[in-house]
Coordinates of C-alpha atoms and ligand atoms in Angstrom, one line a residue:
M234 CA 245.3 -4.1 -26.1
K235 CA 249.1 -5.0 -25.5
T236 CA 249.9 -6.0 -29.0
D237 CA 251.9 -4.0 -31.6
K238 CA 249.4 -5.3 -34.4
L239 CA 245.8 -6.2 -34.8
T240 CA 244.6 -8.2 -37.9
I241 CA 240.7 -8.3 -38.4
L242 CA 239.3 -11.4 -39.6
P243 CA 235.9 -10.7 -41.7
P244 CA 232.6 -12.4 -40.0
G245 CA 231.5 -12.9 -42.9
R246 CA 228.2 -12.6 -41.6
P247 CA 225.8 -9.8 -40.5
L248 CA 226.9 -8.2 -37.3
C249 CA 223.7 -8.3 -34.7
G250 CA 223.7 -7.3 -31.1
R251 CA 223.8 -4.6 -28.5
V252 CA 226.6 -2.3 -27.6
D253 CA 226.9 0.7 -25.3
P254 CA 229.2 3.3 -26.4
P255 CA 231.2 5.1 -24.0
G256 CA 230.2 8.2 -22.5
S257 CA 231.2 11.7 -25.0
K258 CA 235.1 12.7 -24.3
S259 CA 233.5 16.1 -25.3
I260 CA 231.4 16.4 -23.1
T261 CA 232.8 14.6 -20.1
N262 CA 236.2 17.0 -20.4
R263 CA 233.9 19.8 -20.3
A264 CA 231.9 18.6 -17.4
L265 CA 235.3 17.7 -15.5
L266 CA 236.7 21.4 -16.0
L267 CA 233.5 23.1 -15.2
A268 CA 232.9 20.8 -12.1
G269 CA 236.5 21.8 -11.2
L270 CA 236.1 25.3 -11.3
A271 CA 233.2 25.2 -9.1
R272 CA 232.9 25.5 -5.5
G273 CA 231.5 22.4 -4.0
T274 CA 230.7 18.7 -5.3
S275 CA 229.7 17.6 -8.7
R276 CA 228.6 14.0 -9.7
L277 CA 229.2 13.0 -13.3
T278 CA 227.5 10.3 -14.5
G279 CA 227.7 8.2 -17.8
A280 CA 231.6 9.9 -18.2
L281 CA 234.1 8.4 -20.5
K282 CA 236.9 6.7 -18.6
S283 CA 239.6 7.0 -21.1
D284 CA 243.0 8.6 -21.7
D285 CA 241.7 11.8 -22.8
T286 CA 239.4 12.2 -19.5
R287 CA 242.2 10.7 -17.6
Y288 CA 244.7 13.2 -18.3
M289 CA 241.9 15.9 -17.8
A290 CA 241.1 14.4 -14.1
D291 CA 244.8 14.1 -13.4
A292 CA 245.4 17.7 -14.3
L293 CA 242.7 18.9 -11.5
R294 CA 243.9 16.5 -9.4
A295 CA 247.1 18.4 -9.3
M296 CA 245.8 21.3 -9.3
G297 CA 243.8 21.0 -5.8
V298 CA 240.4 19.6 -7.1
T299 CA 239.5 16.2 -5.1
V300 CA 238.2 13.7 -8.2
D301 CA 236.6 10.4 -6.9
E302 CA 235.9 7.6 -9.3
P303 CA 233.2 5.2 -7.4
D304 CA 232.2 3.3 -10.5
A305 CA 233.4 2.7 -14.2
T306 CA 231.3 5.5 -15.4
T307 CA 231.1 8.1 -12.8
F308 CA 233.4 11.0 -11.3
V309 CA 232.6 12.8 -8.0
V310 CA 234.3 16.4 -8.6
T311 CA 235.0 18.6 -5.3
G312 CA 236.4 22.1 -6.1
S313 CA 237.1 25.2 -4.1
G314 CA 236.3 27.6 -7.0
E315 CA 240.0 28.1 -8.1
L316 CA 242.6 25.6 -9.4
K317 CA 246.1 26.2 -7.8
A318 CA 249.1 26.3 -9.7
P319 CA 250.4 23.0 -9.3
A320 CA 254.3 21.7 -8.6
E321 CA 254.9 20.2 -11.8
P322 CA 254.0 20.8 -15.6
L323 CA 250.4 19.5 -16.6
F324 CA 251.3 16.6 -18.9
L325 CA 247.7 15.9 -21.1
G326 CA 248.8 13.6 -23.6
N327 CA 247.7 14.2 -27.0
A328 CA 244.3 15.6 -25.2
G329 CA 243.2 18.3 -27.6
T330 CA 240.3 19.5 -25.7
A331 CA 242.3 19.3 -22.3
T332 CA 244.9 21.0 -23.4
R333 CA 243.0 24.0 -24.9
F334 CA 240.2 24.2 -22.4
L335 CA 242.9 24.1 -19.4
T336 CA 245.2 26.9 -21.0
A337 CA 242.3 29.3 -20.8
A338 CA 241.0 28.7 -17.7
L339 CA 244.5 28.5 -16.2
A340 CA 245.3 32.3 -17.5
L341 CA 242.5 33.1 -14.4
G342 CA 244.3 31.3 -12.1
S343 CA 247.3 32.4 -9.8
G344 CA 250.7 31.6 -10.3
R345 CA 252.6 29.9 -12.8
Y346 CA 251.2 26.9 -14.8
V347 CA 252.7 24.7 -17.8
V348 CA 250.6 23.3 -19.9
D349 CA 252.1 20.4 -21.9
G350 CA 251.6 17.4 -24.1
D351 CA 253.0 14.4 -25.8
E352 CA 255.2 14.4 -28.9
H353 CA 251.8 14.5 -31.2
M354 CA 250.3 17.1 -29.0
R355 CA 253.6 19.3 -29.2
K356 CA 252.6 19.7 -33.1
R357 CA 249.2 20.8 -32.9
P358 CA 248.8 24.4 -32.9
I359 CA 247.4 26.7 -30.2
K360 CA 249.0 29.7 -31.1
P361 CA 245.5 31.4 -31.9
L362 CA 244.6 30.9 -28.3
V363 CA 247.7 32.0 -27.1
E364 CA 247.9 35.5 -28.9
A365 CA 244.0 36.1 -28.0
L366 CA 244.9 35.6 -24.2
K367 CA 247.8 38.0 -24.8
S368 CA 245.8 40.4 -25.9
L369 CA 243.6 40.3 -22.4
G370 CA 247.0 41.1 -20.7
V371 CA 247.9 37.5 -19.6
A372 CA 251.4 36.6 -19.4
I373 CA 251.6 33.5 -21.9
E374 CA 254.2 31.9 -23.8
A375 CA 254.1 29.3 -26.6
P376 CA 257.3 29.7 -28.3
T377 CA 256.5 26.9 -31.2
G378 CA 252.7 27.8 -31.2
C379 CA 252.1 24.5 -29.7
P380 CA 252.2 23.2 -26.4
P381 CA 254.1 23.4 -24.1
V382 CA 252.4 26.6 -23.0
T383 CA 253.5 28.6 -20.0
I384 CA 251.2 30.9 -18.0
D385 CA 252.1 33.2 -15.4
A386 CA 248.4 34.1 -14.2
K387 CA 247.5 37.0 -12.2
G388 CA 243.6 36.3 -11.8
A389 CA 242.3 38.7 -14.5
F390 CA 242.2 39.5 -18.1
T391 CA 242.8 43.3 -18.4
R392 CA 240.0 43.8 -21.1
N393 CA 236.5 42.4 -21.4
K394 CA 236.3 41.8 -25.3
V395 CA 238.3 39.2 -27.3
V396 CA 238.3 38.2 -31.5
I397 CA 239.1 34.8 -31.8
D398 CA 240.2 33.3 -34.9
A399 CA 238.6 29.7 -34.9
G400 CA 239.7 28.3 -38.2
L401 CA 242.3 25.5 -36.8
S402 CA 240.0 25.0 -33.8
S403 CA 237.0 25.5 -32.3
Q404 CA 238.4 24.4 -29.3
Y405 CA 240.0 27.9 -28.8
V406 CA 236.2 29.3 -28.7
S407 CA 235.0 26.5 -26.2
A408 CA 238.0 27.4 -24.1
L409 CA 237.4 31.3 -23.7
Q410 CA 233.9 30.8 -23.3
M411 CA 234.1 28.7 -20.4
A412 CA 237.1 30.6 -19.0
A413 CA 235.3 33.8 -19.1
A414 CA 232.2 32.9 -16.6
C415 CA 235.1 33.0 -14.1
G416 CA 236.1 36.4 -14.6
A417 CA 235.0 39.3 -12.7
E418 CA 232.8 41.4 -15.4
P419 CA 230.7 40.7 -18.5
F420 CA 232.9 39.0 -21.2
E421 CA 232.6 39.4 -25.1
I422 CA 233.8 37.0 -27.6
E423 CA 233.8 37.4 -31.2
L424 CA 234.7 35.2 -34.1
A425 CA 237.3 36.3 -36.6
G426 CA 236.3 35.5 -40.0
A427 CA 233.1 34.4 -41.5
D428 CA 231.9 31.3 -39.8
I429 CA 233.6 28.4 -37.5
G430 CA 234.3 25.1 -38.3
A431 CA 232.2 23.0 -36.0
R432 CA 229.7 25.0 -34.1
G433 CA 228.2 22.1 -32.9
Y434 CA 230.9 22.1 -30.5
I435 CA 230.1 25.4 -29.5
D436 CA 226.9 24.4 -28.6
L437 CA 227.8 21.8 -26.6
T438 CA 230.0 24.0 -24.4
L439 CA 227.3 26.4 -24.2
A440 CA 225.1 23.6 -22.9
A441 CA 227.3 22.5 -20.3
M442 CA 228.3 25.8 -18.9
R443 CA 224.6 26.6 -18.5
A444 CA 224.2 23.1 -16.8
F445 CA 226.6 24.7 -14.0
G446 CA 225.2 27.8 -13.7
A447 CA 226.6 30.1 -16.4
K448 CA 224.9 32.8 -18.3
V449 CA 225.3 33.3 -21.9
S450 CA 223.9 35.3 -24.6
Q451 CA 224.6 35.5 -28.1
P452 CA 224.1 39.4 -29.5
T453 CA 225.2 37.9 -32.9
P454 CA 225.8 34.6 -34.7
A455 CA 229.4 35.2 -34.3
S456 CA 229.5 36.4 -31.1
W457 CA 228.8 35.6 -27.3
R458 CA 228.3 37.5 -24.1
I459 CA 229.2 35.9 -20.8
E460 CA 228.5 36.7 -17.4
P461 CA 230.7 36.7 -14.6
T462 CA 228.5 34.4 -12.6
G463 CA 231.5 31.6 -11.8
Y464 CA 230.5 28.1 -11.8
T465 CA 227.7 26.0 -9.6
A466 CA 228.4 22.4 -8.5
T467 CA 225.6 20.3 -10.2
D468 CA 225.0 16.6 -10.9
F469 CA 225.2 16.1 -14.7
H470 CA 224.5 12.9 -16.6
I471 CA 226.9 12.6 -19.7
E472 CA 225.5 11.4 -23.1
P473 CA 227.2 8.3 -25.3
D474 CA 230.0 9.4 -27.5
A475 CA 228.6 10.0 -31.2
S476 CA 231.8 9.7 -32.8
A477 CA 232.2 6.3 -31.2
A478 CA 228.5 5.3 -32.1
T479 CA 229.6 5.9 -35.7
Y480 CA 231.8 2.7 -35.7
L481 CA 229.2 0.9 -34.6
W482 CA 226.6 2.5 -37.2
G483 CA 229.4 1.7 -39.8
A484 CA 229.8 -2.0 -39.0
Q485 CA 226.1 -2.4 -39.0
V486 CA 225.8 -0.9 -42.5
L487 CA 228.8 -2.6 -43.7
T488 CA 228.1 -6.4 -42.8
G489 CA 224.0 -5.4 -43.1
G490 CA 223.6 -6.5 -39.6
A491 CA 221.2 -4.6 -36.5
I492 CA 223.8 -3.2 -33.8
D493 CA 221.6 -1.7 -30.9
I494 CA 223.3 1.3 -29.5
S495 CA 220.3 2.2 -27.1
T496 CA 220.4 5.9 -28.2
P497 CA 218.6 6.7 -31.3
A498 CA 220.9 9.2 -33.5
G499 CA 218.6 12.0 -32.9
E500 CA 218.8 12.0 -29.1
F501 CA 222.5 12.9 -29.4
T502 CA 223.5 16.4 -28.9
Q503 CA 227.0 15.9 -30.2
P504 CA 227.6 17.2 -33.8
D505 CA 228.7 13.8 -35.3
A506 CA 225.7 12.2 -34.8
R507 CA 224.4 14.1 -38.0
A508 CA 226.6 11.6 -39.8
Y509 CA 224.0 8.9 -39.3
D510 CA 222.1 9.6 -42.0
V511 CA 224.9 9.6 -44.3
I512 CA 226.0 6.3 -42.8
S513 CA 222.6 5.2 -43.2
A514 CA 222.5 5.8 -47.0
F515 CA 225.4 3.5 -47.7
P516 CA 226.0 2.0 -50.3
H517 CA 224.3 5.1 -52.0
M518 CA 226.2 7.9 -49.7
P519 CA 226.3 11.2 -51.9
A520 CA 228.9 12.0 -54.3
V521 CA 230.1 15.1 -52.1
I522 CA 230.1 15.2 -48.5
D523 CA 230.7 18.4 -46.5
G524 CA 232.6 17.1 -43.4
S525 CA 232.7 20.3 -41.8
Q526 CA 230.3 19.8 -39.3
M527 CA 230.9 16.3 -38.3
Q528 CA 234.6 16.2 -38.5
D529 CA 235.6 13.5 -36.4
A530 CA 233.1 11.0 -38.2
I531 CA 235.0 11.5 -41.8
P532 CA 237.6 8.7 -41.0
T533 CA 234.7 6.3 -40.5
I534 CA 232.9 7.6 -43.6
A535 CA 236.0 7.8 -45.8
V536 CA 236.8 4.0 -44.8
L537 CA 233.0 3.1 -45.8
A538 CA 233.2 5.3 -48.7
A539 CA 235.8 2.6 -50.2
F540 CA 232.7 0.2 -50.3
N541 CA 230.0 2.4 -51.7
E542 CA 228.4 1.9 -55.0
T543 CA 230.0 5.2 -56.1
P544 CA 232.8 7.6 -55.3
V545 CA 233.0 10.4 -52.6
R546 CA 234.4 13.6 -52.5
F547 CA 235.0 14.8 -48.8
V548 CA 235.1 18.7 -48.7
G549 CA 235.1 21.5 -45.6
I550 CA 237.8 18.8 -43.8
A551 CA 240.8 21.3 -44.1
N552 CA 241.4 20.9 -40.2
L553 CA 241.2 17.2 -39.8
R554 CA 245.2 18.0 -40.8
V555 CA 245.6 19.6 -37.7
K556 CA 244.4 16.7 -35.3
E557 CA 245.9 14.1 -33.7
C558 CA 247.3 13.3 -36.8
D559 CA 247.2 14.8 -40.7
R560 CA 243.8 12.3 -41.1
I561 CA 243.4 13.4 -44.8
R562 CA 246.9 12.2 -45.0
A563 CA 246.5 9.0 -43.0
L564 CA 243.1 8.2 -44.8
S565 CA 244.8 8.4 -48.1
T566 CA 248.0 6.6 -46.9
G567 CA 245.7 3.6 -45.5
L568 CA 243.5 3.3 -48.4
N569 CA 245.8 3.4 -51.1
N570 CA 247.8 0.8 -49.1
I571 CA 244.9 -1.5 -48.9
R572 CA 244.5 -0.8 -52.9
T573 CA 246.4 1.7 -54.9
G574 CA 244.3 4.5 -56.6
L575 CA 241.5 4.0 -53.9
A576 CA 242.0 7.4 -52.5
V577 CA 243.5 11.0 -53.6
E578 CA 243.8 14.3 -51.9
E579 CA 243.1 17.1 -54.4
G580 CA 244.4 20.3 -51.8
D581 CA 242.4 19.6 -48.5
D582 CA 239.7 17.5 -50.4
L583 CA 239.6 13.6 -50.3
I584 CA 238.2 11.8 -52.8
V585 CA 237.7 8.2 -52.4
H586 CA 237.2 6.3 -55.6
S587 CA 234.9 3.5 -54.3
D588 CA 235.3 -0.3 -55.4
P589 CA 232.2 -2.5 -54.1
A590 CA 234.1 -5.1 -55.3
L591 CA 236.7 -4.9 -52.7
T592 CA 234.2 -6.9 -50.5
G593 CA 235.7 -10.8 -50.0
Q594 CA 239.2 -10.2 -51.5
S595 CA 242.5 -10.5 -49.3
L596 CA 244.3 -7.5 -50.0
P597 CA 247.0 -7.3 -46.6
A598 CA 247.7 -4.1 -45.8
E599 CA 249.6 -3.1 -42.4
I600 CA 247.8 0.1 -41.3
D601 CA 249.7 2.8 -39.8
T602 CA 247.5 4.6 -37.5
F603 CA 249.5 7.6 -36.8
A604 CA 248.8 7.0 -33.0
D605 CA 245.1 8.1 -34.0
H606 CA 242.4 6.2 -32.3
R607 CA 240.0 7.2 -35.2
I608 CA 242.2 6.0 -37.9
A609 CA 242.5 2.7 -36.1
M610 CA 238.8 2.6 -35.1
S611 CA 238.1 3.4 -39.0
F612 CA 240.3 1.2 -40.8
A613 CA 239.2 -1.5 -38.6
L614 CA 235.7 -1.5 -40.5
A615 CA 237.8 -2.1 -43.6
G616 CA 239.0 -5.7 -41.8
L617 CA 234.9 -6.6 -42.0
K618 CA 234.8 -7.1 -45.2
I619 CA 238.6 -7.3 -46.9
R620 CA 240.7 -10.2 -45.6
D621 CA 244.1 -9.6 -44.1
I622 CA 243.8 -6.1 -42.8
T623 CA 246.2 -5.5 -40.1
I624 CA 246.0 -2.2 -37.8
L625 CA 249.1 -1.0 -36.2
D626 CA 249.4 0.2 -32.5
P627 CA 245.5 -0.9 -31.8
G628 CA 246.1 0.4 -28.2
C629 CA 245.5 3.9 -29.4
V630 CA 242.0 3.7 -29.3
A631 CA 242.3 4.1 -25.5
K632 CA 242.5 7.7 -26.4
T633 CA 238.6 7.6 -26.0
Y634 CA 237.4 4.3 -26.8
P635 CA 239.5 1.5 -24.7
G636 CA 236.7 -0.7 -25.0
Y637 CA 236.6 -0.9 -28.9
W638 CA 238.1 -4.1 -29.9
D639 CA 236.1 -6.1 -26.9
A640 CA 232.9 -4.0 -28.5
L641 CA 233.7 -5.5 -31.8
G642 CA 234.3 -9.2 -30.3
S643 CA 231.3 -9.1 -28.5
L644 CA 229.5 -8.8 -31.8
G645 CA 231.2 -11.9 -32.8
V646 CA 234.3 -10.2 -34.9
Q647 CA 237.6 -12.4 -34.3
F648 CA 241.1 -11.4 -34.4
K649 CA 244.5 -12.4 -34.9
Q650 CA 247.3 -10.6 -32.8
D651 CA 250.6 -10.8 -33.7
Ligands
S3P851 O1 235.4 20.7 -28.9 C1 235.5 19.4 -28.5 O2 234.9 18.8 -27.7 C2 236.1 19.1 -29.7 C3 235.8 19.8 -31.0 C4 237.0 19.3 -32.2 O3 238.1 19.4 -32.3 P1 238.5 20.9 -33.2 O4 237.5 22.1 -32.8 O5 240.0 21.5 -32.6 O6 238.2 20.6 -34.7 C5 236.9 17.7 -32.4 O7 237.7 17.4 -33.5 C6 237.4 17.2 -31.3 O8 237.4 15.7 -31.4 C7 236.3 17.4 -29.9
PEP852 C1 240.4 15.2 -32.6 C2 239.8 14.8 -31.7 O1 240.3 15.0 -30.3 P1 241.2 16.1 -29.6 O2 241.1 17.3 -30.6 O3 240.1 16.4 -28.2 O4 242.5 15.7 -28.9 C3 239.0 13.7 -31.7 O5 238.7 12.8 -30.8 O6 239.2 13.0 -32.9

């Protein structure tokens, strides 16, 4: 999408048709890494091709892994069982999964690796993971607590147990889990603190690891034991992206349409699929919604909440402040830009003071997306019901859903490009 601004023209009718969401970003980047760590050739089908997965694929290529792309949804990955130190720093854009996952995996490599990203990624915390790797004897530095991260890897951890605080990101745990199978002895990971923000992502990690031959047990609800199996190349099919599905579910309920995405909500293994029930309750969504186990769906649901019959308070969403942007602030800013008072932050809660009468009005608003794909895709839904909603930097959706605007267009949504 080569334009700075995109205004959505409300269709004025139900959106009906079929749209196949792209492959899961979370699962694709797990499968790419595990295939890159395995010895042999793996065929990944149903894969997402987007900025985030391209960064991961290019990083693997820079470390000696062959990554072929025979079609728009397939990666064929041939690894040697190791990731060779690259000549240049690895640039990973704002791909949190690629950045966190590779940081841990490279700690067991050999030589110097620099993991870096764009200006936004350089503001996203990685210190807990860096400190955990330091406790394992890894020579690793991240002076700002965010990328760039420099690793002087010597091929092994000096201890076989780590305690990790995953309060800011479950990706720290997933990263250690995936790396641990490449170690020389059984490894134990224990969560510091009570629970983890997004347990569903840990489940994705364990499922992907096991598909590539890892052996993982769970002695307690907050600890895992990983055997030193390494990874075995395999063919692996990736399910559609549940977070991407939420925008289509949202467009369906907002317009009273029928959008077939081929995959029933109950067949997704990703945590955001649980948003389906809440979205389906629209316009009678509950007064309090806990976002801790469906974090990436909260922008979608928060915009829907503006049109709900009753106000909605979002709780359990503190770590939305350290995603691609401060999403609580971005949502509050965008909703109040549409109409003052539509949203308010209370600590790390977000309250949306819904008003069904918004529908059909012209409320000219230029929505700052803060380079965040989910802010862009979510506020596009407001444009289905309110006239003169303009999305700034619409191309930022390429992070995980490059075909988003075409998908809405295929359902009959029209746009004005400035
Ligand atoms: O493990 C994953 O694939 C992800 C975990 C979540 O991030 P955090 O664990 O950093 O909250 C989620 O927001 C992100 O889109 C993908
Ligand atoms: C937070 C997200 O991605 P990541 O952390 O992988 O950059 C997201 O896709 O909403």
